[in-house]
Amino acid sequence: MSILVIAEHDNQALKPSTLSTLAAAAQIGGDVTLLVAGNGCAAAGDAAAKAEGVAKVLLADNPAYDHEIAENMAALIKSLAEGYTHILAPASANGKNFMPRVAALLDVGQISDIIKVESADTFARPIYAGNAIATVQSLDAVKVITVRGTAFDAVSAEGGNAAVEALSQVEDTGLSRYVSEEMAKSDRPELTSARVVISGGRGMADSEHFHLLEKVADKLGAAVGASRAAVDAGFAPNDMQVGQTGKIVAPELYVAVGISGAIQHLAGMKDSKVIVAINKDEEAPIFQVADYGLVADLFTALPELDESL
Amino acid sequence: MKVLVTVKRVIDYNVKVRVKSDNTDVDLNNVKMAINPFCEIAVEEAVRLKEAGTATEIVVVSLGPQAAQEQLRTALALGADRAILVQSDENLESLSVAKLLAKVVEKEQPDLVLMGKQAIDSDNNQTGQMLAALTGMGQGTFASEVKVEDGKVQVTREVDGGLQTVELSTPAVVTTDLRLNEPRYASLPNIMKAKRKPLETLTPADLGVEVKANTKLLKVEPPAERSAGIKVADVAELVDKLKNEAKVI
Ligand SMILES: Cc1cc2nc3c(=O)[nH]c(=O)nc-3n(C[C@H](O)[C@H](O)[C@H](O)COP(=O)(O)OP(=O)(O)OC[C@H]3O[C@@H](n4cnc5c(N)ncnc54)[C@H](O)[C@@H]3O)c2cc1C
């Protein structure tokens, strides 16, 4: 078996989701080639060469892959696909964007968001907001797969010594043009790989009060998350949304504050190791999954928590 | 400008699905069905483009069982002009749906295809990207804002870390995220009017597409249940438990 893994990176380093995807590749078994595509991504290519279990790194460093525009990424991956039995990418915003395009160009299906490798062609994945786990067997010659990072323990970022091959061919479709981006700036850990996550919901009432949460987060070294309702109301930016259709997190500790626990929210956090819920409604469904529940008004509980840490 | 919108018939988002006791699938018997919420957002966006004078015609398409007519009628009541049902009782996987839609696109020649980013049943998040690939169109996925100007579509996308804006030439495929708009409710007069709007039924054979399975579903199981833990009396007890019992802070 021969596996092509598409790296998620920031041009300088690999994102943790790449290391989790490499872990899934290792479970499938076979030679692993890691593709690093971007613009000015040579440093990420060097980092890729050190990752555990990587036999070879392909480096596609060209303005055509700036911001990993899906049309060009898919054309590139399709051009490299021959000879691989599996193509894997993290189920990140980028991976979700270009991988189905790759699958269609190869005339195969895609298996999205796998949480378990049963065998080289059989995988488990959540469906219906995680209320059911489907085990599916791929019938295609090439398996195109996205991997849920939280479901696989990352391989080591060090210890490997793969050769880096720079690709000369450039796939520029001209179908889409990057215009701009607006990234939320934060010194806190990244949400999907943080050890502790503290999330606020509609109960936070407004963005002023959302800062209460950020103070506690900083004391805990935590990432901040939010429910959809909190994002829709403008208390928090979109990329903080935890849930079925937002980010999937599984930290050591998840603290849900003023969040009711709708199935769509639970889908994004119920694999956390320890769950704490703070909610003034003792009937809130979030308490059904919480290891420690505190029935309290968050406007008194959060400042108290802040003090006692 | 002509807009093609797709809608999928799925379980209502408020319903918690159950797994069948023989673990072959989930049980959808007597379960409330609805338009996939992301598709509803796509319909709303199309209607707003028409109200703004940008779109001239909205064609809504669904692929699935005959009962999906209900969802098409809802879309017509929300403002679509006519509907196409590609009827099939088979389990249509994303690639087959994309192939069927590619044929509909060939027939209808839309300038813009609006789709939901994912269906809340399979949670695949694939079909829009696949359709874009098969038709050679650009794609603006996970859209939170769509602006159409002189043959170009600017799409602001919800990505990891924030928002990204891309520009696509038309025709293009756009898939919706939650923040794109808040769908309206259909009014009673519009529901009545929708009954008289045209609804055409086609089969995969009419479109010359052979529906193929790319995967085989081996089993469906309920997820590991989490049991409720304990209630703590106050913040002090919570902090104590987290430090000394769970040892996570
Ligand atoms: C297609 C679709 C996709 C979705 N995807 C997601 C998703 O990815 N993530 C997500 O989170 N949601 C998602 N949702 C939305 C989801 O259904 C819920 O609407 C949402 O999670 C509710 O957010 P909430 O818990 O903050 O708000 P609410 O349900 O309104 O709960 C607020 C909670 O705060 C408590 N509260 C209020 N004031 C206080 C106080 N002073 N002190 C203590 N507690 C207080 C209340 O008791 C209540 O339990 C999706 C919905 C749809 C239709």
XYZ file of C-alpha atoms and ligand atoms in Angstrom:
611
model
C 0.000 0.000 0.000
C 1.099 3.501 -0.762
C -0.414 6.502 0.956
C -0.323 10.166 0.008
C -1.039 12.467 2.955
C -1.775 16.137 2.329
C -0.213 18.318 5.014
C -2.045 21.089 6.849
C 0.559 23.735 7.675
C 1.126 27.460 8.067
C 4.140 27.551 5.709
C 6.500 27.377 8.708
C 5.394 24.263 10.543
C 2.955 21.369 10.336
C -0.390 21.734 12.110
C -1.138 19.076 14.752
C -3.928 17.727 12.511
C -1.251 16.620 10.022
C 0.409 14.500 12.704
C -2.946 12.907 13.568
C -3.575 12.181 9.904
C -0.149 10.546 9.700
C -1.213 8.364 12.637
C -4.273 7.229 10.676
C -2.003 6.524 7.696
C 0.281 4.434 9.906
C -2.734 2.354 11.000
C -3.619 1.687 7.369
C 0.003 0.713 6.816
C 2.303 1.190 3.830
C 4.688 3.804 2.486
C 3.711 7.325 3.398
C 4.440 10.340 1.192
C 3.609 13.747 2.636
C 2.667 16.555 0.261
C 3.350 20.097 1.426
C 1.754 22.581 -0.954
C 1.742 26.311 -0.400
C 3.469 29.551 -1.212
C 6.749 30.053 0.633
C 6.359 26.736 2.449
C 9.917 25.396 2.314
C 10.225 25.525 6.134
C 7.067 23.426 6.468
C 8.610 21.017 3.972
C 11.649 20.655 6.236
C 9.398 20.072 9.226
C 7.510 17.458 7.207
C 10.743 15.555 6.545
C 11.210 15.108 10.310
C 7.732 13.776 11.056
C 7.559 10.172 12.246
C 6.725 7.593 9.590
C 7.157 9.800 6.514
C 9.132 8.099 3.728
C 9.160 11.014 1.312
C 8.102 14.654 1.188
C 6.785 16.307 -1.956
C 7.151 20.072 -1.859
C 4.927 22.157 -4.131
C 5.994 25.693 -3.360
C 4.326 28.089 -5.765
C 2.016 31.136 -5.741
C -0.620 28.882 -7.367
C -1.051 27.134 -3.999
C -1.208 30.291 -1.931
C -3.929 29.869 0.727
C -4.462 26.355 -0.581
C -7.051 27.416 -3.149
C -9.163 24.289 -3.707
C -9.212 24.278 -7.499
C -5.418 24.311 -7.793
C -4.830 21.999 -4.846
C -7.201 19.428 -6.329
C -5.572 19.662 -9.760
C -2.145 19.187 -8.181
C -3.194 16.187 -6.077
C -4.931 14.596 -9.050
C -1.735 14.970 -11.090
C 0.211 13.167 -8.346
C -2.385 10.522 -7.544
C -1.204 7.709 -9.746
C 0.292 4.804 -7.847
C -1.260 5.682 -4.492
C -3.883 3.425 -2.919
C -4.967 6.044 -0.365
C -5.054 9.839 -0.263
C -5.588 11.313 3.196
C -6.006 14.841 4.522
C -7.125 16.309 7.829
C -10.855 17.122 7.999
C -9.944 20.801 8.385
C -11.544 23.682 6.489
C -8.880 23.196 3.794
C -9.140 19.420 3.606
C -12.941 19.578 3.483
C -12.659 22.103 0.679
C -10.286 20.379 -1.747
C -10.563 16.641 -0.990
C -14.054 16.011 -2.440
C -12.854 17.834 -5.534
C -9.906 15.439 -5.713
C -12.248 12.457 -5.311
C -14.528 13.605 -8.124
C -11.563 14.267 -10.435
C -10.440 10.687 -9.761
C -14.006 9.383 -10.218
C -14.119 7.885 -6.720
C -16.118 8.570 -3.567
C -14.784 10.179 -0.426
C -14.972 8.846 3.105
C -15.289 11.913 5.303
C -14.120 12.489 8.841
C -13.009 8.994 9.818
C -12.537 8.236 13.507
C -11.217 4.679 13.201
C -9.308 2.509 10.752
C -10.768 -1.010 10.749
C -8.677 -2.233 7.833
C -7.121 -0.825 4.679
C -10.565 -0.382 3.099
C -12.928 -0.148 6.078
C -13.379 2.868 8.323
C -15.698 4.155 11.035
C -17.184 7.634 10.891
C -19.864 9.544 12.775
C -23.147 10.335 11.030
C -26.269 12.208 12.194
C -24.318 14.647 14.388
C -22.479 11.767 16.007
C -25.683 10.035 17.113
C -24.631 6.994 15.100
C -21.292 5.555 14.052
C -21.204 4.014 10.582
C -18.653 1.420 9.532
C -18.148 1.713 5.783
C -16.120 -0.232 3.311
C -14.722 1.593 0.312
C -15.372 -0.075 -3.041
C -13.050 2.264 -4.923
C -9.551 1.573 -6.206
C -8.230 4.744 -4.597
C -9.498 5.667 -1.155
C -9.908 9.396 -0.647
C -10.302 10.076 3.048
C -10.481 12.979 5.482
C -9.423 12.296 9.052
C -10.872 13.660 12.287
C -7.756 14.835 14.128
C -9.107 14.341 17.646
C -9.696 10.633 16.992
C -6.045 9.731 16.355
C -3.059 10.275 18.640
C -0.520 12.394 16.788
C 2.714 10.802 15.616
C 5.914 12.462 16.760
C 6.976 15.610 14.897
C 10.594 14.556 15.298
C 12.772 11.581 14.488
C 12.072 11.199 10.779
C 14.572 11.872 8.045
C 12.717 11.813 4.742
C 14.034 13.144 1.464
C 12.327 16.278 0.169
C 11.511 16.345 -3.525
C 10.628 19.744 -4.944
C 7.935 19.519 -7.629
C 8.438 21.552 -10.730
C 5.008 21.188 -12.304
C 2.448 23.872 -11.504
C -1.299 23.419 -11.702
C -2.983 26.783 -12.022
C -6.635 26.493 -13.063
C -7.409 30.193 -12.921
C -10.897 29.298 -11.663
C -10.651 31.143 -8.419
C -8.735 34.095 -7.055
C -7.801 34.741 -3.439
C -8.960 38.216 -2.434
C -8.381 38.659 1.295
C -8.655 37.133 4.692
C -9.621 38.273 8.119
C -8.091 36.064 10.754
C -9.058 36.216 14.396
C -5.913 37.049 16.338
C -5.348 35.209 19.547
C -2.423 34.202 21.714
C -4.436 31.345 23.158
C -3.892 27.735 22.134
C -5.541 26.543 18.968
C -9.060 25.255 19.649
C -8.877 21.782 18.118
C -5.608 20.812 19.795
C -5.864 22.633 23.139
C -5.593 20.637 26.374
C -8.349 22.709 27.970
C -11.286 24.398 26.225
C -13.764 26.743 27.840
C -16.819 27.602 25.760
C -19.590 30.124 26.180
C -23.140 30.062 24.901
C -26.131 32.317 24.591
C -26.193 32.515 28.391
C -23.132 34.804 28.224
C -25.643 37.517 27.237
C -23.251 39.796 25.319
C -19.689 40.172 24.103
C -18.722 42.199 27.187
C -19.519 39.263 29.409
C -17.831 36.877 27.005
C -14.573 38.471 28.210
C -15.242 36.976 31.656
C -14.675 33.652 29.997
C -11.458 34.781 28.367
C -9.998 35.764 31.733
C -10.622 32.281 33.090
C -9.284 30.772 29.876
C -6.012 32.638 30.274
C -5.582 31.362 33.824
C -6.160 27.797 32.646
C -4.074 28.134 29.492
C -7.263 27.217 27.669
C -8.628 27.836 24.197
C -11.986 29.610 23.974
C -14.915 28.066 22.122
C -18.540 29.006 21.592
C -21.929 27.580 20.735
C -23.575 28.490 17.477
C -25.967 30.782 19.307
C -23.027 32.730 20.778
C -21.418 33.052 17.336
C -24.671 34.027 15.623
C -25.204 36.699 18.281
C -21.727 38.090 17.574
C -20.202 37.307 21.008
C -17.467 35.258 19.367
C -15.986 34.843 15.857
C -17.209 32.033 13.589
C -14.091 29.937 13.863
C -14.753 29.382 17.564
C -17.961 27.442 16.945
C -17.812 23.975 18.431
C -20.206 21.374 17.062
C -21.548 19.226 14.265
C -20.921 21.914 11.719
C -18.093 23.748 13.448
C -14.940 22.535 15.156
C -14.592 19.111 16.724
C -12.698 19.170 20.008
C -11.731 16.472 22.491
C -9.604 18.150 25.157
C -8.667 16.817 28.592
C -11.077 19.351 30.069
C -14.078 21.020 28.410
C -15.974 23.659 30.343
C -19.376 24.652 28.911
C -20.737 27.893 30.330
C -24.283 29.030 29.553
C -24.674 26.349 26.877
C -27.825 24.223 26.860
C -26.327 21.152 25.172
C -28.163 20.831 21.835
C -27.239 17.658 19.893
C -25.399 19.784 17.348
C -23.183 21.205 20.083
C -22.639 17.859 21.810
C -21.461 16.421 18.474
C -18.413 18.663 18.699
C -17.321 18.056 22.295
C -18.719 14.886 23.774
C -15.478 12.977 23.341
C -13.728 15.345 25.746
C -12.156 13.541 28.682
C -13.686 15.595 31.479
C -16.720 17.799 30.892
C -17.835 20.586 33.223
C -21.130 22.399 32.755
C -22.137 25.648 34.388
C -25.765 26.490 33.769
C -28.536 28.006 35.812
C -31.131 25.569 34.485
C -30.705 22.240 36.243
C -32.723 20.548 33.480
C -30.318 21.652 30.729
C -29.337 18.626 28.602
C -25.650 19.531 28.914
C -25.765 18.089 32.446
C -26.488 14.645 30.971
C -22.960 14.494 29.576
C -21.157 16.509 32.249
C -18.840 14.844 34.756
C -19.174 17.865 37.018
C -22.237 20.042 36.868
C -22.653 23.336 38.653
C -26.154 24.767 38.733
C -25.451 28.459 39.126
C -25.740 31.869 37.579
C -22.651 32.202 35.444
C -22.330 35.886 36.235
C -21.459 34.997 39.818
C -19.796 31.630 39.120
C -17.304 32.874 36.518
C -15.802 35.686 38.638
C -15.589 33.223 41.544
C -13.829 30.716 39.335
C -11.475 33.431 38.128
C -10.625 34.299 41.764
C -10.052 30.756 42.892
C -7.618 29.806 40.146
C -28.872 35.424 -13.985
C -30.191 31.931 -13.517
C -29.684 30.216 -10.179
C -29.888 26.498 -9.513
C -30.480 25.535 -5.875
C -30.354 22.044 -4.455
C -32.360 20.721 -1.511
C -32.040 17.427 0.305
C -34.798 15.712 2.266
C -33.332 14.800 5.658
C -34.376 14.106 9.228
C -35.579 17.242 11.017
C -32.649 18.746 12.922
C -34.549 18.629 16.212
C -34.985 14.868 16.076
C -32.429 12.634 17.725
C -32.024 9.646 15.461
C -32.006 6.068 16.781
C -29.972 3.176 15.538
C -31.926 0.058 14.491
C -31.538 -2.835 16.900
C -30.014 -5.046 14.179
C -27.333 -2.370 13.578
C -27.996 -2.206 9.843
C -28.821 1.505 9.739
C -30.605 4.265 11.581
C -34.365 4.053 11.980
C -36.174 6.690 9.932
C -39.641 5.167 10.230
C -42.202 7.784 11.232
C -39.484 10.356 11.770
C -40.198 13.975 10.906
C -38.382 14.956 7.695
C -37.489 18.438 6.451
C -35.254 20.397 4.100
C -31.644 20.083 5.197
C -31.019 23.363 7.104
C -28.017 24.318 4.965
C -30.099 23.821 1.805
C -32.766 26.067 3.282
C -30.106 28.768 3.656
C -29.183 28.212 -0.015
C -32.816 28.673 -1.070
C -33.072 31.845 1.003
C -29.914 33.244 -0.602
C -31.295 32.556 -4.069
C -34.566 34.279 -3.194
C -32.678 37.295 -1.877
C -30.664 37.468 -5.116
C -33.934 37.480 -7.015
C -35.447 40.145 -4.796
C -32.333 42.256 -5.350
C -32.860 41.949 -9.112
C -29.663 39.935 -9.598
C -31.277 36.569 -10.213
C -33.998 36.214 -12.811
C -34.970 32.595 -12.339
C -34.555 30.084 -9.518
C -34.691 26.385 -10.333
C -34.703 24.065 -7.332
C -33.546 20.456 -7.624
C -33.796 17.525 -5.273
C -32.570 13.990 -5.715
C -34.178 11.148 -3.834
C -37.500 9.441 -3.210
C -40.842 10.710 -4.450
C -41.525 12.129 -0.997
C -38.806 14.725 -1.650
C -41.541 16.550 -3.589
C -42.586 17.929 -0.209
C -39.234 19.649 0.216
C -39.377 20.946 -3.360
C -42.846 22.399 -2.691
C -41.465 24.094 0.401
C -38.661 25.620 -1.664
C -41.216 26.767 -4.240
C -43.243 28.356 -1.441
C -40.113 30.158 -0.275
C -39.683 31.693 -3.724
C -38.164 29.246 -6.216
C -39.811 29.395 -9.661
C -39.807 25.770 -10.708
C -38.624 22.424 -9.448
C -36.953 19.275 -10.705
C -37.038 15.978 -8.849
C -34.505 13.379 -9.891
C -36.367 10.444 -8.474
C -34.598 7.382 -7.183
C -35.219 5.026 -4.295
C -31.636 3.922 -4.290
C -29.189 5.194 -1.734
C -27.542 8.005 -3.669
C -23.984 8.682 -2.552
C -22.336 12.069 -3.052
C -20.494 11.213 -6.264
C -23.665 9.904 -7.910
C -25.592 12.974 -6.784
C -22.836 15.183 -8.196
C -22.934 13.290 -11.523
C -26.708 13.647 -11.742
C -26.475 17.332 -10.869
C -23.772 17.830 -13.492
C -26.312 16.622 -16.079
C -28.953 18.974 -14.715
C -26.407 21.803 -14.922
C -25.688 20.867 -18.530
C -29.413 21.071 -19.321
C -30.235 24.176 -17.340
C -27.010 26.195 -17.824
C -27.247 28.142 -14.545
C -24.862 31.007 -13.777
C -24.725 30.073 -10.123
C -25.357 26.859 -8.219
C -26.213 27.299 -4.532
C -25.989 24.262 -2.267
C -25.774 23.473 1.441
C -22.265 22.771 2.717
C -23.312 19.495 4.285
C -26.371 17.378 4.863
C -27.084 16.783 8.530
C -27.772 13.072 7.987
C -24.585 11.787 6.326
C -22.510 14.796 7.471
C -20.354 14.280 4.381
C -19.681 17.821 3.160
C -18.787 16.665 -0.379
C -21.416 17.160 -3.058
C -20.869 20.840 -3.922
C -17.123 20.378 -4.293
C -17.677 17.257 -6.419
C -20.161 19.015 -8.678
C -17.726 21.900 -9.139
C -14.990 19.428 -10.126
C -17.182 17.536 -12.595
C -18.419 20.681 -14.314
C -15.057 22.472 -14.220
C -16.477 25.303 -12.147
C -14.825 27.232 -9.344
C -16.100 26.652 -5.829
C -16.845 28.949 -2.908
C -17.520 26.640 0.006
C -18.794 27.438 3.546
C -20.056 30.862 2.463
C -21.005 33.513 4.979
C -21.390 36.222 2.344
C -22.032 36.118 -1.402
C -21.721 39.134 -3.696
C -22.481 38.909 -7.396
C -21.047 41.555 -9.727
C -20.457 41.579 -13.490
C -19.915 37.931 -14.138
C -17.985 37.394 -10.892
C -18.990 36.032 -7.513
C -17.176 37.108 -4.375
C -17.576 34.574 -1.629
C -16.537 35.119 1.970
C -15.845 31.727 3.490
C -15.820 30.484 7.081
C -12.412 28.847 7.453
C -10.246 27.689 10.360
C -8.973 30.836 12.007
C -11.459 33.288 10.522
C -12.823 34.392 7.170
C -11.395 34.152 3.663
C -12.707 35.867 0.547
C -12.270 34.399 -2.929
C -13.470 35.576 -6.319
C -14.864 33.122 -8.841
C -15.949 33.653 -12.403
C -19.425 32.408 -13.232
C -20.742 29.822 -13.535
C -19.677 28.780 -10.062
C -20.756 26.587 -7.176
C -21.315 28.146 -3.758
C -22.026 26.116 -0.608
C -23.640 27.790 2.369
C -22.596 28.057 5.983
C -24.836 28.973 8.910
C -24.112 32.690 8.982
C -25.033 33.411 5.345
C -28.606 34.374 6.188
C -31.590 33.543 8.320
C -34.193 31.737 6.226
C -37.730 33.076 6.189
C -40.864 31.068 6.803
C -43.193 30.362 3.896
C -46.438 32.312 4.117
C -49.764 30.548 3.660
C -50.604 32.310 0.348
C -47.157 31.359 -0.964
C -47.663 27.753 0.100
C -50.924 27.756 -1.883
C -49.261 29.381 -4.888
C -46.404 26.871 -4.779
C -48.844 24.057 -5.495
C -49.326 25.423 -8.995
C -45.666 25.987 -9.799
C -44.123 23.484 -12.242
C -42.437 20.377 -10.850
C -40.739 18.099 -13.351
C -39.764 14.537 -12.454
C -36.757 12.853 -14.059
C -34.975 9.596 -13.424
C -31.235 8.911 -13.377
C -31.784 7.007 -16.652
C -33.355 10.119 -18.245
C -30.134 11.925 -17.402
C -28.006 9.075 -18.710
C -26.319 8.463 -15.371
C -25.738 5.046 -13.920
C -26.008 5.233 -10.155
C -23.080 3.462 -8.570
C -22.149 2.645 -4.995
C -18.714 3.812 -3.900
C -19.067 2.378 -0.422
C -20.784 -0.452 1.357
C -22.385 0.211 4.721
C -21.299 -2.649 6.985
C -22.923 -1.590 10.226
C -24.317 1.335 12.173
C -23.916 1.499 15.936
C -24.878 3.938 18.639
C -21.967 6.017 19.930
C -20.413 5.285 23.310
C -22.838 6.747 25.847
C -21.560 9.208 28.382
C -23.221 9.017 31.711
C -24.027 12.068 33.766
C -21.568 12.654 36.574
C -22.214 14.539 39.770
C -23.487 17.976 40.683
C -21.136 20.112 42.716
C -22.457 22.575 45.279
C -20.287 25.556 44.450
C -17.228 26.848 42.636
C -14.907 25.818 45.480
C -16.026 22.197 45.234
C -15.707 22.307 41.446
C -12.124 23.546 41.602
C -11.289 20.964 44.273
C -12.696 18.115 42.149
C -10.869 19.273 39.032
C -7.591 19.525 40.943
C -7.732 16.489 43.161
C -10.156 14.007 41.606
C -9.987 14.549 37.832
C -6.489 16.080 38.078
C -7.006 18.175 34.947
C -6.039 21.603 36.310
C -27.889 22.849 10.772
C -27.556 23.238 12.166
C -26.251 23.155 12.575
C -25.895 23.526 13.856
N -24.583 23.430 14.217
C -24.243 23.786 15.469
C -22.880 23.687 15.911
O -21.985 23.277 15.160
N -22.593 24.065 17.181
C -23.535 24.526 18.054
O -23.205 24.866 19.206
N -24.825 24.624 17.659
C -25.189 24.280 16.397
N -26.495 24.419 16.020
C -27.433 25.121 16.925
C -28.000 24.279 18.048
O -29.142 23.596 17.584
C -28.407 25.188 19.233
O -29.332 26.134 18.785
C -27.237 25.929 19.880
O -26.192 25.030 20.167
C -27.693 26.592 21.149
O -26.671 27.365 21.701
P -26.665 27.685 23.264
O -26.608 26.432 24.042
O -25.587 28.694 23.507
O -28.032 28.480 23.459
P -29.346 28.052 24.212
O -29.852 26.758 23.762
O -30.240 29.227 24.156
O -28.852 27.842 25.705
C -28.421 28.872 26.538
C -28.194 28.251 27.912
O -27.657 29.223 28.791
C -28.230 29.072 30.068
N -28.138 30.361 30.744
C -28.747 31.527 30.375
N -28.404 32.500 31.226
C -27.570 31.965 32.162
C -26.911 32.466 33.319
N -27.000 33.751 33.674
N -26.151 31.611 34.028
C -26.039 30.300 33.687
N -26.649 29.779 32.603
C -27.407 30.599 31.853
C -29.635 28.638 29.810
O -30.157 27.929 30.938
C -29.473 27.751 28.578
O -29.304 26.378 28.955
C -26.876 24.016 14.752
C -28.200 24.076 14.344
C -28.544 23.696 13.062
C -29.971 23.778 12.641
